[in-house]
Coordinates of C-alpha atoms and ligand atoms in Angstrom, one line a residue:
X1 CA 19.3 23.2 33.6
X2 CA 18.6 25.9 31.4
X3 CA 17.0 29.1 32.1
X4 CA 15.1 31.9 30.5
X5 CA 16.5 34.8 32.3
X6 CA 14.3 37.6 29.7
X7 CA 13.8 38.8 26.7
X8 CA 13.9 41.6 24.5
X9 CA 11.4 42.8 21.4
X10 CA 12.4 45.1 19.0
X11 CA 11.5 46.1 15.7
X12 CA 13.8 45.3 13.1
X13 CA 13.5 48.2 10.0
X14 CA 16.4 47.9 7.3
X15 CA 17.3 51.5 7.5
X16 CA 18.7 51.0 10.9
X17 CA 20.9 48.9 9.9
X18 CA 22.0 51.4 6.7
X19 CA 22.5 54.0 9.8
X20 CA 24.6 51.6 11.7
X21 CA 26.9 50.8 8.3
X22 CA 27.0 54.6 7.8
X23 CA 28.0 55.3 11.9
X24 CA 24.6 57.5 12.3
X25 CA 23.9 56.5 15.7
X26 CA 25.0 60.0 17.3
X27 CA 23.3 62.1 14.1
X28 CA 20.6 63.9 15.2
X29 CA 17.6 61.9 13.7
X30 CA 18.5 58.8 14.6
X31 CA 20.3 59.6 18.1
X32 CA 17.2 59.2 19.9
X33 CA 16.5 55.7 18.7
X34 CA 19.9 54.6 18.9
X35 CA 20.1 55.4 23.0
X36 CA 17.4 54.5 23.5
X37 CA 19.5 51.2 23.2
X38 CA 22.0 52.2 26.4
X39 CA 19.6 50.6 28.8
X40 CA 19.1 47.6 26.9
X41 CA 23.0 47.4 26.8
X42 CA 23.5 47.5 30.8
X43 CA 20.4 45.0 30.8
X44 CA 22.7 42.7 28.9
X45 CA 26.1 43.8 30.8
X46 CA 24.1 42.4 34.4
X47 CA 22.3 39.8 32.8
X48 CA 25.3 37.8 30.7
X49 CA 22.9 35.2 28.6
X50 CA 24.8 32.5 27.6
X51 CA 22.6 31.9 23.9
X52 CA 19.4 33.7 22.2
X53 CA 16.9 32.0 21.1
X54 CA 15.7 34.1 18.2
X55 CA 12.1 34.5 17.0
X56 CA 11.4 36.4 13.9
X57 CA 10.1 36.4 10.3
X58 CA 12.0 36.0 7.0
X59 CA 11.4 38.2 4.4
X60 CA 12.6 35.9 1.3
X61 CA 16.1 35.3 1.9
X62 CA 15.8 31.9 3.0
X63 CA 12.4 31.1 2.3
X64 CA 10.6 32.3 -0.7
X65 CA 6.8 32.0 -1.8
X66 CA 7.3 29.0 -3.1
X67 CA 8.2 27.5 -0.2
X68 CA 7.0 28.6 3.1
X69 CA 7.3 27.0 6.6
X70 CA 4.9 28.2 8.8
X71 CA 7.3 27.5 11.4
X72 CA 11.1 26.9 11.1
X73 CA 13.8 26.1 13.4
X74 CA 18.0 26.7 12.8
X75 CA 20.1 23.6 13.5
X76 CA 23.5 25.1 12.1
X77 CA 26.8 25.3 13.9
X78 CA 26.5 29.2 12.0
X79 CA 24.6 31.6 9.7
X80 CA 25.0 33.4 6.7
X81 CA 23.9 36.4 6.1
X82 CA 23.4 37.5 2.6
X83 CA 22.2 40.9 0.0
X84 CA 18.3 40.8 0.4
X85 CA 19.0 44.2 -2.0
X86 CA 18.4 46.8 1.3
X87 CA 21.9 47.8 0.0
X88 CA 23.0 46.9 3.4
X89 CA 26.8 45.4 4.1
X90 CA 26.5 41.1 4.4
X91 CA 27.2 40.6 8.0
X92 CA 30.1 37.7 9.0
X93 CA 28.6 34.6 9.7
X94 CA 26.5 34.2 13.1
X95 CA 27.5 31.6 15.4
X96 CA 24.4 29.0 16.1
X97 CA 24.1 26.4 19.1
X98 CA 23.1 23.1 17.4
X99 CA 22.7 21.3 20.5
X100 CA 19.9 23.9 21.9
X101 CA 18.6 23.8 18.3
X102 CA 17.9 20.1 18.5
X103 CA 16.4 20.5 21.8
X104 CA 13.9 22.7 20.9
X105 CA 13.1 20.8 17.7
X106 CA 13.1 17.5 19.5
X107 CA 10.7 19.1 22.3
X108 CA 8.6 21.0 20.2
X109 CA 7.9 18.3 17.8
X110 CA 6.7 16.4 20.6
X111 CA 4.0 18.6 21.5
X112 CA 3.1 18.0 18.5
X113 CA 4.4 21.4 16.2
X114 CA 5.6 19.9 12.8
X115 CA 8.6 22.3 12.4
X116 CA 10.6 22.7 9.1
X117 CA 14.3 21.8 10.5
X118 CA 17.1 23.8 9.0
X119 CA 20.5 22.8 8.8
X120 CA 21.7 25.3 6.9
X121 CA 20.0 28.8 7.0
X122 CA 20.5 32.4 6.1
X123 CA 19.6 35.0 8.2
X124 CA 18.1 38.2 7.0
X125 CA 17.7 41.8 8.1
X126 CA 15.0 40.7 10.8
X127 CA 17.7 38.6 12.6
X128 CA 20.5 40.6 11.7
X129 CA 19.4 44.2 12.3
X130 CA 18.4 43.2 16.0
X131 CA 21.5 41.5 16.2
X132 CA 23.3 44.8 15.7
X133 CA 21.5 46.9 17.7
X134 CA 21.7 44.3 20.9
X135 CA 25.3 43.2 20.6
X136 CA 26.9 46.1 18.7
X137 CA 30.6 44.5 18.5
X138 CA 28.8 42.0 15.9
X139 CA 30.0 39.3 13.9
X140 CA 31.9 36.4 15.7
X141 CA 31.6 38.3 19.0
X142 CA 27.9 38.0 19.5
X143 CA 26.1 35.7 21.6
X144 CA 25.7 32.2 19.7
X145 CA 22.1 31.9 18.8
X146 CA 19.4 29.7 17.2
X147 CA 17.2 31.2 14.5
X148 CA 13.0 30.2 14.8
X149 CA 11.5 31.6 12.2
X150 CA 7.6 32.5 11.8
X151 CA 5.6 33.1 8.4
X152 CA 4.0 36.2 8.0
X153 CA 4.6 36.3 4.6
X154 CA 2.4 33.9 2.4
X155 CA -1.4 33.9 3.4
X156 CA -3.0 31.8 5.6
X157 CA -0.7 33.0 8.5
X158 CA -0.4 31.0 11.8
X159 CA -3.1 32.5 14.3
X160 CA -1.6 34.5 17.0
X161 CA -3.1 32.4 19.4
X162 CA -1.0 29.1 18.0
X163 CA 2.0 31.6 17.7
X164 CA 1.8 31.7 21.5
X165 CA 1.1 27.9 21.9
X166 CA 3.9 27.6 19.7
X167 CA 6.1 29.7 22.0
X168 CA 5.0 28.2 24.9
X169 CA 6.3 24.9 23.8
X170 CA 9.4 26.4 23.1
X171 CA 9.9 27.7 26.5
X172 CA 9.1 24.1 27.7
X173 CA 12.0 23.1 25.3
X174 CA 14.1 25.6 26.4
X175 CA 13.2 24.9 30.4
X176 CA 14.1 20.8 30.1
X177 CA 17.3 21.5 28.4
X178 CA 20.0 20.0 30.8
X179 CA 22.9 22.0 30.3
X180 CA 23.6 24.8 32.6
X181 CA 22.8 28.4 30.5
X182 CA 21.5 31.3 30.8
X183 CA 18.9 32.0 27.8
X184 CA 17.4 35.6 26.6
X185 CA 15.1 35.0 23.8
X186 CA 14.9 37.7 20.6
X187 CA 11.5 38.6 19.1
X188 CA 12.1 40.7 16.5
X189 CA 9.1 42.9 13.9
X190 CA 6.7 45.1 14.2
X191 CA 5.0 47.2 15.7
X192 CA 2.4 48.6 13.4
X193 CA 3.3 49.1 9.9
X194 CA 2.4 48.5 6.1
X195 CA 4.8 49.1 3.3
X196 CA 2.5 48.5 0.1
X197 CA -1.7 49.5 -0.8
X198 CA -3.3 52.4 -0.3
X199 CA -2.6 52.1 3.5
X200 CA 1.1 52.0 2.7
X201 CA 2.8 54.1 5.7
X202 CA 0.3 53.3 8.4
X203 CA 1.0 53.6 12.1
X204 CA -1.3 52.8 14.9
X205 CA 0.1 54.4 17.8
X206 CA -2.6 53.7 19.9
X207 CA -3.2 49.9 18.8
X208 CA 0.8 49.8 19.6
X209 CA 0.7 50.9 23.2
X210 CA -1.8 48.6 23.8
X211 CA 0.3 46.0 22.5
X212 CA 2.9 46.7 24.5
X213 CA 1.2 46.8 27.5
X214 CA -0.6 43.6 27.0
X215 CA 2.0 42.2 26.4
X216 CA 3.5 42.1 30.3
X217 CA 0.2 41.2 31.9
X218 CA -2.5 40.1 29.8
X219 CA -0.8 38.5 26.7
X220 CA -3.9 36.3 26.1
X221 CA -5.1 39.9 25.0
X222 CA -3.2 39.4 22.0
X223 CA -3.2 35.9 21.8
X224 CA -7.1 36.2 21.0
X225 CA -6.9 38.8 18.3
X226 CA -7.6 36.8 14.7
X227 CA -5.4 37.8 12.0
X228 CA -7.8 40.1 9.5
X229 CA -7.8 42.3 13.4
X230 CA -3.8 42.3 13.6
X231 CA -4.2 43.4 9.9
X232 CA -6.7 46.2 10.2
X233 CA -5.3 47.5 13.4
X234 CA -1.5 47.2 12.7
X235 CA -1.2 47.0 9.2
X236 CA -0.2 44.2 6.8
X237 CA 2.8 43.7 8.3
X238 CA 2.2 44.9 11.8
X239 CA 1.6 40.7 11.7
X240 CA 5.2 40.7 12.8
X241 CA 3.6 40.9 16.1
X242 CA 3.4 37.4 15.9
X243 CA 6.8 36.9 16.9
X244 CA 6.8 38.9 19.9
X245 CA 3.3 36.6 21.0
X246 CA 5.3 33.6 20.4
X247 CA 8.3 35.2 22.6
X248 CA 5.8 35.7 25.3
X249 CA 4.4 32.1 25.0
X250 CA 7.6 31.2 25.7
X251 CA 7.9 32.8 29.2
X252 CA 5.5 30.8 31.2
X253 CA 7.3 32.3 35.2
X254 CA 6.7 35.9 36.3
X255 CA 6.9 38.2 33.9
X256 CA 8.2 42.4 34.1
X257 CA 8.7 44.8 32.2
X258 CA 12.6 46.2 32.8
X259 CA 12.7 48.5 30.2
X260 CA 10.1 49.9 27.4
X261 CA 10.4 52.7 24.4
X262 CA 8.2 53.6 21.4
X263 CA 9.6 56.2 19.1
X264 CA 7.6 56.8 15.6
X265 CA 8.4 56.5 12.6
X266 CA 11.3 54.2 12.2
X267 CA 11.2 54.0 8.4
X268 CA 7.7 53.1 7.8
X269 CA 7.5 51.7 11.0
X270 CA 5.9 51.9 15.2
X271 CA 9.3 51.2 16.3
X272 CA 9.3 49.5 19.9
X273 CA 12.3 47.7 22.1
X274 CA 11.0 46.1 25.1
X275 CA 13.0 44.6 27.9
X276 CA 11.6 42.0 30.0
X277 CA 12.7 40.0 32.7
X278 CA 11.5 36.3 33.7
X279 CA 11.3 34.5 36.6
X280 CA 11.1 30.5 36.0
X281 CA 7.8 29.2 37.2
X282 CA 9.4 27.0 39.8
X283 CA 11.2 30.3 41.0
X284 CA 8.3 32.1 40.7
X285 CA 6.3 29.7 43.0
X286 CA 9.4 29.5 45.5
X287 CA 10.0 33.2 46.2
X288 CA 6.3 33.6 47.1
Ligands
LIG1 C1 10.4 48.2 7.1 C2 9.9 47.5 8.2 C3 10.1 46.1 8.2 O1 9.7 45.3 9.3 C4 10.8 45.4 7.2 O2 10.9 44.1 7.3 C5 11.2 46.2 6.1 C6 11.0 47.5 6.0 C7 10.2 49.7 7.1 O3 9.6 50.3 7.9 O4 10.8 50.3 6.1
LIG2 FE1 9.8 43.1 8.7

């Protein structure tokens, strides 16, 4: 069966991924952020997931106003990446895992989530840039993934508390799939930030740290916080902390932190990777 062996969060700002084309990584303002990324490496060296399961917002590329799942699932054998106009290279083609795809679309539909199903998709800089950072030898050699997209675009938004419903049915998904893999899932976005109004370059470092403990222990904590308070608190499009909710829906074992770093400002942006690991409930129950 499958497994959810972890997960990692992380913001995922354009820029980093103009400091990555331009080889930045050992420069003096962005070396910090970049090794911060070492441990998250060796995480991944020990851990080996098989496929990621990807949570994270588009930003227009593949869905535009006009058109806007609330939630969307990948169900491509790969995915294109394409200009969004960051002025950042178009990455080769990611490699998807149709079979886990339809799982999770199968399962979730039947608890009763009326996804959007994708069989074709491009990926943008929110799958992309985390992507980079996680599996820096890119392109064909990074772990074959399927994309589940959130809207936090086009008001109304999905409540963070069905964000985490949302991601608890995909951990049931996930956890009934038959074959034999090891799965880390990807959320990918905030932490505090707002690019446009007067608040444009708002961080909440405070709010942030809170999320990010919450998040291990108590994520009902954020689960219960209505959108207008994500807004206030973490800026416009601090709602990216949807996806990290709906990551932690999605691990319903023991849950630990293996590895945590804030460093402000990323671009605009409370940058934040998290590392988690996740015992399967069944595991959970057995080791006590
Ligand atoms: C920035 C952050 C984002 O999450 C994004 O999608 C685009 C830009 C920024 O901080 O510049
Ligand atoms: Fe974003």
């Amino acid at each position: 069966m499958a497994r959810i062996i972890g997960a990692i969060a992380t913001s995922h700002v354009p820029s980093i991924g103009g400091a990555i084309a331009k080889g930045l990584q050992k420069d003096p303002y962005w070396k910090p952020f970049f090794d911060a990324f070492d441990p998250v490496h060796d995480w991944l060296a020990r851990n080996k997931p098989d496929v990621a399961v990807v949570i994270y917002n588009d930003h227009g590329l593949n869905f535009f106003l006009d058109q806007m799942p609330t939630f969307a699932v990948g169900a491509a054998e790969s995915y294109t990446n394409a200009d969004e106009g960051w002025g950042l290279p178009v990455r080769p083609p990611y490699i998807g895992d149709s079979e886990l795809s339809w799982q999770i679309i199968d399962k979730v539909m039947a608890q009763d989530f009326d996804l959007v199903t994708c069989q074709e998709m491009q990926v943008d800089h929110a799958f992309v840039v985390p992507m980079q950072l996680l599996w820096p030898d890119g392109g064909a050699n990074a772990i074959p993934a399927v994309p589940v997209t959130i809207n936090s675009i086009q008001h109304p938004l999905p409540r963070a508390e069905r964000c985490f419903h949302f991601g608890q049915a995909i951990g049931r998904a996930i956890e009934s799939f038959p074959r034999d893999c090891k799965v880390v899932l990807l959320a990918t976005g905030g932490l505090s930030h707002q690019l446009d109004g007067t608040r444009a370059g708002f961080i909440n470092k405070e709010f942030d740290l809170w999320c990010m403990d919450k998040i291990v222990n108590d994520p009902q904590a954020l689960a219960d916080l209505t959108t207008k308070e994500i807004i206030e608190k973490a800026g416009s499009q601090g709602v990216e902390l949807m996806c990290w909710i709906a990551m932690r829906g999605a691990m319903q074992g023991h849950v630990s932190a293996a590895f945590s770093k804030y460093h402000i400002p990323v671009s605009n942006t409370g940058g934040a990777v998290m590392v988690f690991d996740h015992q399967p409930a069944a595991r959970a129950l057995a080791a006590e």
